[in-house]
Short mmCIF file of C-alpha atoms in Angstrom, two decimals:
data_model
loop_
_atom_site.label_atom_id
_atom_site.label_comp_id
_atom_site.label_asym_id
_atom_site.label_seq_id
_atom_site.Cartn_x
_atom_site.Cartn_y
_atom_site.Cartn_z
CA UNK A 381 173.99 158.21 173.38
CA UNK A 382 175.29 159.37 177.12
CA UNK A 383 173.44 161.55 179.61
CA UNK A 384 174.53 165.25 179.73
CA UNK A 385 176.86 166.11 182.78
CA UNK A 386 174.56 167.26 185.22
CA UNK A 387 175.03 171.06 185.87
CA UNK A 388 176.86 171.46 189.20
CA UNK A 389 174.70 172.99 192.03
CA UNK A 390 174.67 176.57 192.52
CA UNK A 391 176.92 177.68 195.29
CA UNK A 392 175.29 178.51 198.44
CA UNK A 393 174.28 182.11 199.56
CA UNK A 394 176.27 183.66 202.35
CA UNK A 395 173.73 185.44 204.26
CA UNK A 396 174.94 188.40 206.51
CA UNK A 397 172.82 190.24 208.99
CA UNK A 398 173.14 194.14 209.12
CA UNK A 399 171.81 197.28 210.81
CA UNK A 400 168.80 198.66 209.20
CA UNK A 401 170.32 202.20 209.79
CA UNK A 402 173.05 201.05 206.98
CA UNK A 403 170.46 200.38 204.57
CA UNK A 404 170.60 203.00 201.94
CA UNK A 405 174.74 202.76 202.07
CA UNK A 406 175.21 199.05 201.80
CA UNK A 407 174.57 198.86 198.11
CA UNK A 408 177.01 201.67 197.46
CA UNK A 409 179.58 199.76 199.70
CA UNK A 410 179.07 196.25 197.82
CA UNK A 411 179.23 198.18 194.41
CA UNK A 412 182.35 199.88 195.17
CA UNK A 413 183.87 196.70 196.45
CA UNK A 414 183.15 195.24 192.85
CA UNK A 415 184.85 198.00 191.46
CA UNK A 416 187.84 197.04 193.88
CA UNK A 417 187.88 193.33 192.31
CA UNK A 418 188.44 195.09 188.73
CA UNK A 419 191.06 197.44 190.12
CA UNK A 420 192.76 194.45 192.06
CA UNK A 421 192.86 192.46 188.83
CA UNK A 422 194.81 195.70 187.02
CA UNK A 423 197.08 195.86 189.99
CA UNK A 424 197.85 192.14 189.92
CA UNK A 425 198.61 192.49 186.08
CA UNK A 426 200.67 195.62 186.55
CA UNK A 427 202.58 193.93 189.92
CA UNK A 428 201.36 197.11 191.46
CA UNK A 429 201.66 195.75 195.36
CA UNK A 430 201.45 199.41 196.48
CA UNK A 431 197.95 199.43 195.40
CA UNK A 432 196.84 196.16 196.30
CA UNK A 433 198.05 196.81 199.81
CA UNK A 434 196.15 200.10 200.15
CA UNK A 435 193.06 198.02 199.07
CA UNK A 436 193.69 195.46 201.67
CA UNK A 437 194.00 197.67 203.96
CA UNK A 438 191.00 199.79 203.36
CA UNK A 439 188.80 196.72 203.22
CA UNK A 440 190.29 195.29 206.43
CA UNK A 441 189.32 198.71 208.22
CA UNK A 442 185.84 198.93 206.61
CA UNK A 443 184.60 195.66 206.14
CA UNK A 444 183.38 195.10 209.69
CA UNK A 445 182.04 198.56 210.04
CA UNK A 446 179.60 197.85 207.56
CA UNK A 447 179.06 194.62 209.01
CA UNK A 448 180.95 192.39 206.75
CA UNK A 449 183.89 190.56 208.81
CA UNK A 450 184.63 188.25 205.97
CA UNK A 451 185.60 191.58 204.03
CA UNK A 452 187.85 192.55 206.79
CA UNK A 453 189.34 189.05 206.83
CA UNK A 454 190.14 188.90 202.95
CA UNK A 455 191.44 192.68 203.21
CA UNK A 456 193.76 191.81 206.07
CA UNK A 457 195.15 188.75 204.40
CA UNK A 458 195.89 191.14 201.24
CA UNK A 459 197.46 193.49 203.13
CA UNK A 460 199.98 191.22 204.31
CA UNK A 461 200.36 189.35 201.10
CA UNK A 462 201.30 192.68 199.13
CA UNK A 463 203.67 193.49 201.58
CA UNK A 464 205.54 190.13 200.68
CA UNK A 465 204.88 190.48 197.10
CA UNK A 466 202.89 187.09 197.20
CA UNK A 467 200.63 187.07 193.88
CA UNK A 468 199.55 183.97 194.34
CA UNK A 469 198.07 184.80 197.79
CA UNK A 470 196.82 187.85 196.57
CA UNK A 471 195.09 186.13 193.24
CA UNK A 472 193.33 183.80 195.94
CA UNK A 473 192.22 186.60 198.18
CA UNK A 474 191.07 188.66 195.29
CA UNK A 475 189.15 185.08 194.09
CA UNK A 476 187.49 185.12 197.44
CA UNK A 477 186.12 188.79 197.48
CA UNK A 478 184.58 187.79 194.16
CA UNK A 479 182.96 184.88 195.12
CA UNK A 480 181.81 186.32 198.32
CA UNK A 481 180.52 189.43 196.58
CA UNK A 482 178.50 186.98 194.21
CA UNK A 483 176.80 185.10 196.96
CA UNK A 484 176.20 187.68 199.80
CA UNK A 485 172.80 188.30 200.29
CA UNK A 486 172.32 190.81 202.75
CA UNK A 487 169.41 190.91 205.50
CA UNK A 488 168.53 194.19 207.33
CA UNK A 489 167.66 193.62 210.77
CA UNK A 490 168.74 195.23 214.61
#
């Protein structure tokens, strides 16, 4: 009898320090990014590159303002990929966004 495979280590969380003035709106911002993942998956299936481009553009602009540089970077790459109709790149960015949202840990401090 062989030993079962050990479970892979859980991915490390990503800690982001956010200004405490934003504490009330950050949960809403992150919940909206979760909704964006679902919208992106639908848009990818439909090859709706304009919706993907618009979401990428919005994330690029909003992410940094809320303290999430990674979301801005993902959005910027996604916006460019949508302009090129580069579905594999869009899928990678969507997966990165989903991974980031699953692992992000917000710490509120000035």
